[in-house]
Amino acid sequence: SREGLSMPFESSTKTYYPPGIRAVETTANLRTRFYSLPYGDQVLSLHAIVFHFLGGFPDQCLMEDYELVALLRRRAALFVHPSDAPGGIVKERVAIIPGSPALCSPRRWQKFGVLYVTFMNSKFVNLYAGMRKMGPDDLFGLYYGREPPKRDLN
């Protein structure tokens, strides 16, 4: 894959890829390309000024990548800047950038299988952003079966 934000899994002759993992990789890249919805395991790369403008990573134990992308999408929808290109205006967008691919560990997919991990990922996104609107701490408890780590709020 040529895209810098694509999600290929680590390549090794000793690595086992569960059936369906390449379909997950392809659909994640399509989701990013067509809907501007990358997740943290696809690598989020943004200019430091934009990162600080948004307030950095949201202070939450789970779904921080989802929340950061939501902030980026809202900013991109609102912000239009002049360009050197003919026509003058370019709208910001979340995009896949060219370059070497980021590598993602396949451990969770190997341990639990593609269908289970895909289902659980979708379930947690829906619990977070859907009609039930569970908070990150509650999701952390459901996901890991324990209390979220204590954070220093000072």
Short mmCIF file of N, CA and C in Angstrom, two decimals:
data_model
loop_
_atom_site.label_atom_id
_atom_site.label_comp_id
_atom_site.label_asym_id
_atom_site.label_seq_id
_atom_site.Cartn_x
_atom_site.Cartn_y
_atom_site.Cartn_z
N SER A 1 0.83 -1.19 0.00
CA SER A 1 0.00 0.00 0.00
C SER A 1 0.87 1.24 0.00
N ARG A 2 0.52 2.24 -0.79
CA ARG A 2 1.32 3.46 -0.90
C ARG A 2 0.93 4.49 0.16
N GLU A 3 -0.24 4.41 0.73
CA GLU A 3 -0.76 5.45 1.59
C GLU A 3 -0.11 5.42 2.97
N GLY A 4 0.24 6.61 3.47
CA GLY A 4 0.86 6.73 4.79
C GLY A 4 -0.10 6.39 5.91
N LEU A 5 -1.38 6.62 5.73
CA LEU A 5 -2.35 6.34 6.79
C LEU A 5 -3.08 5.03 6.54
N SER A 6 -2.58 4.23 5.64
CA SER A 6 -3.22 2.94 5.41
C SER A 6 -2.91 2.03 6.60
N MET A 7 -3.56 0.92 6.67
CA MET A 7 -3.44 0.09 7.84
C MET A 7 -2.96 -1.31 7.51
N PRO A 8 -1.78 -1.48 6.93
CA PRO A 8 -1.30 -2.84 6.72
C PRO A 8 -0.83 -3.42 8.04
N PHE A 9 -0.92 -4.71 8.17
CA PHE A 9 -0.47 -5.36 9.38
C PHE A 9 0.99 -5.73 9.24
N GLU A 10 1.71 -5.80 10.37
CA GLU A 10 3.14 -6.09 10.35
C GLU A 10 3.42 -7.32 9.50
N SER A 11 4.43 -7.21 8.69
CA SER A 11 4.76 -8.30 7.79
C SER A 11 5.91 -9.12 8.36
N SER A 12 5.71 -10.38 8.47
CA SER A 12 6.74 -11.28 8.97
C SER A 12 6.41 -12.68 8.48
N THR A 13 7.43 -13.45 8.19
CA THR A 13 7.17 -14.82 7.75
C THR A 13 6.62 -15.66 8.90
N LYS A 14 6.79 -15.21 10.15
CA LYS A 14 6.30 -15.96 11.32
C LYS A 14 4.93 -15.48 11.78
N THR A 15 4.39 -14.43 11.17
CA THR A 15 3.12 -13.87 11.61
C THR A 15 1.95 -14.60 10.98
N TYR A 16 0.99 -14.95 11.81
CA TYR A 16 -0.24 -15.58 11.34
C TYR A 16 -1.28 -14.49 11.12
N TYR A 17 -1.88 -14.45 9.94
CA TYR A 17 -2.94 -13.50 9.65
C TYR A 17 -4.26 -14.26 9.62
N PRO A 18 -5.16 -13.96 10.53
CA PRO A 18 -6.44 -14.68 10.53
C PRO A 18 -7.23 -14.40 9.26
N PRO A 19 -8.04 -15.36 8.84
CA PRO A 19 -8.84 -15.16 7.64
C PRO A 19 -9.70 -13.90 7.77
N GLY A 20 -9.70 -13.09 6.72
CA GLY A 20 -10.52 -11.88 6.70
C GLY A 20 -9.77 -10.62 7.09
N ILE A 21 -8.52 -10.73 7.54
CA ILE A 21 -7.79 -9.55 8.02
C ILE A 21 -7.51 -8.56 6.88
N ARG A 22 -7.27 -9.07 5.69
CA ARG A 22 -7.03 -8.16 4.55
C ARG A 22 -8.31 -7.40 4.19
N ALA A 23 -9.46 -8.01 4.37
CA ALA A 23 -10.72 -7.31 4.14
C ALA A 23 -10.90 -6.18 5.15
N VAL A 24 -10.50 -6.40 6.39
CA VAL A 24 -10.55 -5.35 7.41
C VAL A 24 -9.63 -4.20 7.01
N GLU A 25 -8.43 -4.54 6.57
CA GLU A 25 -7.46 -3.53 6.13
C GLU A 25 -8.03 -2.70 4.97
N THR A 26 -8.61 -3.38 3.99
CA THR A 26 -9.16 -2.69 2.82
C THR A 26 -10.34 -1.81 3.20
N THR A 27 -11.26 -2.32 4.00
CA THR A 27 -12.44 -1.51 4.37
C THR A 27 -12.05 -0.34 5.27
N ALA A 28 -11.04 -0.51 6.13
CA ALA A 28 -10.58 0.61 6.96
C ALA A 28 -10.00 1.72 6.08
N ASN A 29 -9.25 1.34 5.06
CA ASN A 29 -8.69 2.34 4.15
C ASN A 29 -9.78 3.01 3.32
N LEU A 30 -10.79 2.25 2.91
CA LEU A 30 -11.91 2.84 2.17
C LEU A 30 -12.71 3.78 3.07
N ARG A 31 -12.95 3.37 4.31
CA ARG A 31 -13.68 4.23 5.27
C ARG A 31 -12.94 5.55 5.45
N THR A 32 -11.61 5.49 5.54
CA THR A 32 -10.82 6.70 5.70
C THR A 32 -10.88 7.56 4.45
N ARG A 33 -10.71 6.94 3.31
CA ARG A 33 -10.67 7.69 2.05
C ARG A 33 -12.02 8.34 1.73
N PHE A 34 -13.12 7.61 1.87
CA PHE A 34 -14.42 8.14 1.44
C PHE A 34 -15.19 8.87 2.53
N TYR A 35 -14.97 8.52 3.79
CA TYR A 35 -15.76 9.13 4.86
C TYR A 35 -14.91 9.94 5.85
N SER A 36 -13.60 10.02 5.62
CA SER A 36 -12.69 10.75 6.52
C SER A 36 -12.85 10.27 7.96
N LEU A 37 -12.86 8.96 8.16
CA LEU A 37 -13.02 8.37 9.49
C LEU A 37 -11.88 7.41 9.82
N PRO A 38 -10.66 7.93 9.97
CA PRO A 38 -9.58 7.03 10.41
C PRO A 38 -9.68 6.81 11.92
N TYR A 39 -9.14 5.72 12.39
CA TYR A 39 -9.04 5.48 13.82
C TYR A 39 -7.57 5.45 14.19
N GLY A 40 -7.28 5.44 15.47
CA GLY A 40 -5.92 5.57 15.97
C GLY A 40 -4.94 4.54 15.46
N ASP A 41 -5.38 3.32 15.20
CA ASP A 41 -4.45 2.30 14.72
C ASP A 41 -4.07 2.52 13.26
N GLN A 42 -4.63 3.54 12.63
CA GLN A 42 -4.23 3.90 11.27
C GLN A 42 -3.22 5.04 11.28
N VAL A 43 -2.84 5.55 12.39
CA VAL A 43 -1.91 6.65 12.60
C VAL A 43 -2.57 7.96 12.20
N LEU A 44 -2.64 8.86 13.16
CA LEU A 44 -3.19 10.18 12.90
C LEU A 44 -2.02 11.16 12.91
N SER A 45 -1.83 11.83 11.81
CA SER A 45 -0.72 12.76 11.68
C SER A 45 -1.27 14.15 11.38
N LEU A 46 -0.96 15.11 12.24
CA LEU A 46 -1.42 16.46 11.99
C LEU A 46 -0.38 17.45 12.48
N HIS A 47 -0.44 18.65 11.95
CA HIS A 47 0.50 19.70 12.30
C HIS A 47 0.34 20.04 13.78
N ALA A 48 1.46 20.31 14.45
CA ALA A 48 1.45 20.62 15.89
C ALA A 48 0.54 21.81 16.21
N ILE A 49 0.50 22.79 15.34
CA ILE A 49 -0.35 23.97 15.59
C ILE A 49 -1.82 23.55 15.65
N VAL A 50 -2.24 22.70 14.72
CA VAL A 50 -3.61 22.21 14.71
C VAL A 50 -3.88 21.36 15.95
N PHE A 51 -2.93 20.48 16.28
CA PHE A 51 -3.07 19.62 17.45
C PHE A 51 -3.27 20.46 18.72
N HIS A 52 -2.47 21.49 18.91
CA HIS A 52 -2.58 22.35 20.09
C HIS A 52 -3.85 23.21 20.04
N PHE A 53 -4.22 23.66 18.85
CA PHE A 53 -5.45 24.43 18.68
C PHE A 53 -6.66 23.62 19.14
N LEU A 54 -6.66 22.33 18.83
CA LEU A 54 -7.76 21.44 19.22
C LEU A 54 -7.72 21.07 20.70
N GLY A 55 -6.61 21.40 21.38
CA GLY A 55 -6.48 21.07 22.80
C GLY A 55 -5.74 19.78 23.06
N GLY A 56 -5.05 19.25 22.05
CA GLY A 56 -4.32 17.99 22.22
C GLY A 56 -5.27 16.82 22.23
N PHE A 57 -4.76 15.68 22.72
CA PHE A 57 -5.62 14.51 22.82
C PHE A 57 -6.67 14.74 23.90
N PRO A 58 -7.89 14.36 23.65
CA PRO A 58 -8.91 14.45 24.70
C PRO A 58 -8.49 13.61 25.91
N ASP A 59 -8.71 14.13 27.11
CA ASP A 59 -8.31 13.44 28.33
C ASP A 59 -9.35 12.37 28.67
N GLN A 60 -9.27 11.26 27.98
CA GLN A 60 -10.17 10.15 28.24
C GLN A 60 -9.43 8.85 27.99
N CYS A 61 -9.89 7.80 28.66
CA CYS A 61 -9.16 6.53 28.66
C CYS A 61 -9.47 5.64 27.46
N LEU A 62 -10.50 5.94 26.71
CA LEU A 62 -10.89 5.14 25.56
C LEU A 62 -11.60 6.05 24.56
N MET A 63 -11.52 5.75 23.30
CA MET A 63 -12.18 6.49 22.23
C MET A 63 -11.58 7.89 22.01
N GLU A 64 -10.36 8.11 22.49
CA GLU A 64 -9.72 9.42 22.29
C GLU A 64 -9.40 9.66 20.82
N ASP A 65 -9.09 8.59 20.08
CA ASP A 65 -8.85 8.75 18.65
C ASP A 65 -10.13 9.13 17.92
N TYR A 66 -11.23 8.51 18.28
CA TYR A 66 -12.52 8.83 17.68
C TYR A 66 -12.88 10.29 17.94
N GLU A 67 -12.67 10.74 19.18
CA GLU A 67 -13.00 12.12 19.54
C GLU A 67 -12.09 13.12 18.83
N LEU A 68 -10.80 12.81 18.73
CA LEU A 68 -9.87 13.70 18.03
C LEU A 68 -10.25 13.83 16.55
N VAL A 69 -10.62 12.73 15.92
CA VAL A 69 -11.04 12.78 14.51
C VAL A 69 -12.33 13.59 14.37
N ALA A 70 -13.25 13.46 15.33
CA ALA A 70 -14.48 14.26 15.29
C ALA A 70 -14.15 15.76 15.38
N LEU A 71 -13.21 16.12 16.24
CA LEU A 71 -12.78 17.52 16.33
C LEU A 71 -12.15 17.99 15.02
N LEU A 72 -11.30 17.14 14.42
CA LEU A 72 -10.68 17.49 13.15
C LEU A 72 -11.73 17.68 12.05
N ARG A 73 -12.72 16.81 12.02
CA ARG A 73 -13.77 16.91 11.00
C ARG A 73 -14.59 18.19 11.17
N ARG A 74 -14.91 18.54 12.42
CA ARG A 74 -15.65 19.79 12.66
C ARG A 74 -14.82 20.99 12.23
N ARG A 75 -13.52 20.96 12.55
CA ARG A 75 -12.64 22.07 12.16
C ARG A 75 -12.55 22.16 10.64
N ALA A 76 -12.40 21.02 9.98
CA ALA A 76 -12.28 21.02 8.51
C ALA A 76 -13.57 21.51 7.86
N ALA A 77 -14.71 21.20 8.44
CA ALA A 77 -15.99 21.65 7.87
C ALA A 77 -16.15 23.16 8.00
N LEU A 78 -15.55 23.75 9.01
CA LEU A 78 -15.71 25.18 9.26
C LEU A 78 -14.63 26.04 8.62
N PHE A 79 -13.44 25.48 8.48
CA PHE A 79 -12.29 26.28 8.09
C PHE A 79 -12.03 26.23 6.59
N VAL A 80 -12.03 27.39 5.98
CA VAL A 80 -11.69 27.53 4.57
C VAL A 80 -10.55 28.54 4.52
N HIS A 81 -9.50 28.25 3.78
CA HIS A 81 -8.38 29.19 3.71
C HIS A 81 -8.00 29.47 2.27
N PRO A 82 -7.39 30.66 2.04
CA PRO A 82 -6.96 30.97 0.67
C PRO A 82 -5.85 30.03 0.24
N SER A 83 -5.73 29.85 -1.05
CA SER A 83 -4.73 28.95 -1.60
C SER A 83 -4.00 29.63 -2.75
N ASP A 84 -2.82 29.13 -3.03
CA ASP A 84 -2.07 29.61 -4.18
C ASP A 84 -2.64 29.03 -5.48
N ALA A 85 -3.50 28.04 -5.34
CA ALA A 85 -4.07 27.39 -6.51
C ALA A 85 -5.05 28.32 -7.22
N PRO A 86 -5.21 28.17 -8.52
CA PRO A 86 -6.21 28.98 -9.23
C PRO A 86 -7.60 28.71 -8.66
N GLY A 87 -8.37 29.74 -8.52
CA GLY A 87 -9.69 29.61 -7.91
C GLY A 87 -9.66 30.11 -6.49
N GLY A 88 -8.49 30.00 -5.81
CA GLY A 88 -8.25 30.68 -4.56
C GLY A 88 -8.64 30.03 -3.26
N ILE A 89 -9.60 29.13 -3.20
CA ILE A 89 -10.03 28.62 -1.89
C ILE A 89 -9.89 27.11 -1.86
N VAL A 90 -9.32 26.63 -0.77
CA VAL A 90 -9.17 25.20 -0.55
C VAL A 90 -9.78 24.88 0.80
N LYS A 91 -10.60 23.88 0.86
CA LYS A 91 -11.21 23.45 2.11
C LYS A 91 -10.35 22.36 2.73
N GLU A 92 -10.15 22.43 4.03
CA GLU A 92 -9.38 21.38 4.72
C GLU A 92 -10.16 20.08 4.70
N ARG A 93 -9.42 18.97 4.82
CA ARG A 93 -10.07 17.67 4.88
C ARG A 93 -9.16 16.68 5.56
N VAL A 94 -9.74 15.64 6.08
CA VAL A 94 -8.99 14.52 6.61
C VAL A 94 -8.70 13.62 5.41
N ALA A 95 -7.43 13.23 5.23
CA ALA A 95 -7.07 12.49 4.02
C ALA A 95 -5.97 11.48 4.29
N ILE A 96 -5.87 10.51 3.43
CA ILE A 96 -4.75 9.57 3.43
C ILE A 96 -3.60 10.26 2.71
N ILE A 97 -2.44 10.26 3.32
CA ILE A 97 -1.29 10.90 2.71
C ILE A 97 -0.35 9.85 2.14
N PRO A 98 0.35 10.19 1.06
CA PRO A 98 1.28 9.23 0.47
C PRO A 98 2.48 8.99 1.37
N GLY A 99 3.09 7.86 1.26
CA GLY A 99 4.28 7.55 2.03
C GLY A 99 4.29 6.09 2.43
N SER A 100 5.27 5.75 3.22
CA SER A 100 5.35 4.38 3.72
C SER A 100 4.17 4.09 4.62
N PRO A 101 3.64 2.88 4.56
CA PRO A 101 2.48 2.57 5.40
C PRO A 101 2.86 2.45 6.87
N ALA A 102 1.92 2.80 7.72
CA ALA A 102 2.07 2.56 9.15
C ALA A 102 1.82 1.08 9.40
N LEU A 103 2.47 0.53 10.39
CA LEU A 103 2.29 -0.89 10.71
C LEU A 103 1.43 -1.03 11.95
N CYS A 104 0.55 -1.98 11.92
CA CYS A 104 -0.37 -2.24 13.02
C CYS A 104 -0.18 -3.68 13.47
N SER A 105 -0.09 -3.88 14.75
CA SER A 105 0.08 -5.24 15.27
C SER A 105 -1.21 -6.04 15.09
N PRO A 106 -1.11 -7.28 14.65
CA PRO A 106 -2.30 -8.11 14.48
C PRO A 106 -2.66 -8.94 15.72
N ARG A 107 -2.01 -8.68 16.88
CA ARG A 107 -2.20 -9.55 18.06
C ARG A 107 -3.66 -9.75 18.45
N ARG A 108 -4.42 -8.66 18.58
CA ARG A 108 -5.81 -8.79 19.02
C ARG A 108 -6.63 -9.57 18.00
N TRP A 109 -6.35 -9.34 16.72
CA TRP A 109 -7.07 -10.04 15.66
C TRP A 109 -6.73 -11.52 15.68
N GLN A 110 -5.46 -11.84 15.96
CA GLN A 110 -5.03 -13.24 16.04
C GLN A 110 -5.67 -13.93 17.24
N LYS A 111 -5.72 -13.25 18.37
CA LYS A 111 -6.23 -13.85 19.61
C LYS A 111 -7.73 -14.10 19.57
N PHE A 112 -8.50 -13.11 19.06
CA PHE A 112 -9.96 -13.20 19.14
C PHE A 112 -10.65 -13.48 17.80
N GLY A 113 -9.94 -13.29 16.69
CA GLY A 113 -10.53 -13.53 15.38
C GLY A 113 -11.14 -12.26 14.78
N VAL A 114 -11.21 -12.25 13.48
CA VAL A 114 -11.64 -11.06 12.74
C VAL A 114 -13.10 -10.70 13.01
N LEU A 115 -13.99 -11.68 12.98
CA LEU A 115 -15.42 -11.37 13.19
C LEU A 115 -15.67 -10.77 14.58
N TYR A 116 -15.09 -11.38 15.61
CA TYR A 116 -15.30 -10.90 16.98
C TYR A 116 -14.74 -9.49 17.16
N VAL A 117 -13.50 -9.25 16.72
CA VAL A 117 -12.88 -7.93 16.91
C VAL A 117 -13.63 -6.87 16.11
N THR A 118 -14.01 -7.19 14.89
CA THR A 118 -14.77 -6.24 14.07
C THR A 118 -16.11 -5.91 14.72
N PHE A 119 -16.81 -6.94 15.21
CA PHE A 119 -18.09 -6.74 15.89
C PHE A 119 -17.91 -5.88 17.13
N MET A 120 -16.92 -6.20 17.96
CA MET A 120 -16.71 -5.44 19.21
C MET A 120 -16.29 -4.00 18.92
N ASN A 121 -15.45 -3.78 17.93
CA ASN A 121 -15.07 -2.41 17.57
C ASN A 121 -16.31 -1.60 17.17
N SER A 122 -17.15 -2.19 16.34
CA SER A 122 -18.38 -1.51 15.91
C SER A 122 -19.30 -1.27 17.09
N LYS A 123 -19.42 -2.26 17.95
CA LYS A 123 -20.28 -2.13 19.13
C LYS A 123 -19.82 -0.97 20.02
N PHE A 124 -18.51 -0.87 20.26
CA PHE A 124 -18.02 0.19 21.14
C PHE A 124 -18.14 1.58 20.50
N VAL A 125 -17.95 1.68 19.21
CA VAL A 125 -18.17 2.97 18.54
C VAL A 125 -19.65 3.35 18.67
N ASN A 126 -20.54 2.38 18.46
CA ASN A 126 -21.97 2.67 18.57
C ASN A 126 -22.39 2.99 20.00
N LEU A 127 -21.80 2.33 20.99
CA LEU A 127 -22.10 2.65 22.38
C LEU A 127 -21.60 4.05 22.74
N TYR A 128 -20.50 4.46 22.14
CA TYR A 128 -19.92 5.77 22.42
C TYR A 128 -20.65 6.88 21.67
N ALA A 129 -20.88 6.69 20.39
CA ALA A 129 -21.40 7.76 19.55
C ALA A 129 -22.88 7.59 19.17
N GLY A 130 -23.43 6.44 19.46
CA GLY A 130 -24.81 6.16 19.06
C GLY A 130 -25.81 6.72 20.06
N MET A 131 -26.97 6.14 20.09
CA MET A 131 -28.06 6.65 20.92
C MET A 131 -27.82 6.47 22.41
N ARG A 132 -27.06 5.45 22.82
CA ARG A 132 -26.86 5.21 24.26
C ARG A 132 -25.86 6.17 24.88
N LYS A 133 -24.90 6.66 24.10
CA LYS A 133 -23.90 7.65 24.53
C LYS A 133 -23.23 7.27 25.85
N MET A 134 -22.58 6.13 25.88
CA MET A 134 -21.81 5.74 27.07
C MET A 134 -20.52 6.56 27.11
N GLY A 135 -20.09 6.92 28.30
CA GLY A 135 -18.86 7.68 28.47
C GLY A 135 -17.64 6.79 28.35
N PRO A 136 -16.47 7.40 28.14
CA PRO A 136 -15.23 6.63 27.99
C PRO A 136 -14.90 5.76 29.21
N ASP A 137 -15.15 6.26 30.42
CA ASP A 137 -14.84 5.46 31.61
C ASP A 137 -15.73 4.22 31.70
N ASP A 138 -17.02 4.37 31.39
CA ASP A 138 -17.92 3.21 31.39
C ASP A 138 -17.53 2.21 30.31
N LEU A 139 -17.16 2.71 29.14
CA LEU A 139 -16.71 1.83 28.06
C LEU A 139 -15.44 1.09 28.43
N PHE A 140 -14.52 1.79 29.10
CA PHE A 140 -13.28 1.16 29.54
C PHE A 140 -13.59 -0.02 30.46
N GLY A 141 -14.50 0.18 31.41
CA GLY A 141 -14.89 -0.90 32.31
C GLY A 141 -15.49 -2.09 31.57
N LEU A 142 -16.33 -1.80 30.60
CA LEU A 142 -16.94 -2.86 29.79
C LEU A 142 -15.90 -3.59 28.94
N TYR A 143 -14.97 -2.84 28.37
CA TYR A 143 -13.95 -3.39 27.47
C TYR A 143 -12.91 -4.22 28.21
N TYR A 144 -12.39 -3.66 29.32
CA TYR A 144 -11.30 -4.31 30.05
C TYR A 144 -11.74 -5.05 31.30
N GLY A 145 -12.98 -4.86 31.74
CA GLY A 145 -13.47 -5.53 32.93
C GLY A 145 -12.87 -5.01 34.23
N ARG A 146 -12.42 -3.77 34.23
CA ARG A 146 -11.87 -3.15 35.44
C ARG A 146 -12.07 -1.64 35.37
N GLU A 147 -11.81 -1.00 36.49
CA GLU A 147 -11.92 0.46 36.54
C GLU A 147 -10.88 1.12 35.65
N PRO A 148 -11.21 2.28 35.07
CA PRO A 148 -10.20 2.99 34.28
C PRO A 148 -9.09 3.51 35.19
N PRO A 149 -7.93 3.76 34.62
CA PRO A 149 -6.82 4.27 35.43
C PRO A 149 -7.17 5.66 35.97
N LYS A 150 -6.66 5.96 37.17
CA LYS A 150 -6.86 7.28 37.75
C LYS A 150 -6.07 8.30 36.96
N ARG A 151 -6.68 9.45 36.73
CA ARG A 151 -6.00 10.52 36.00
C ARG A 151 -5.77 11.69 36.94
N ASP A 152 -4.64 12.36 36.75
CA ASP A 152 -4.34 13.58 37.50
C ASP A 152 -5.03 14.72 36.80
N LEU A 153 -6.06 15.27 37.43
CA LEU A 153 -6.84 16.32 36.81
C LEU A 153 -6.30 17.73 37.09
N ASN A 154 -5.10 17.82 37.67
CA ASN A 154 -4.52 19.15 37.94
C ASN A 154 -3.85 19.72 36.74
#
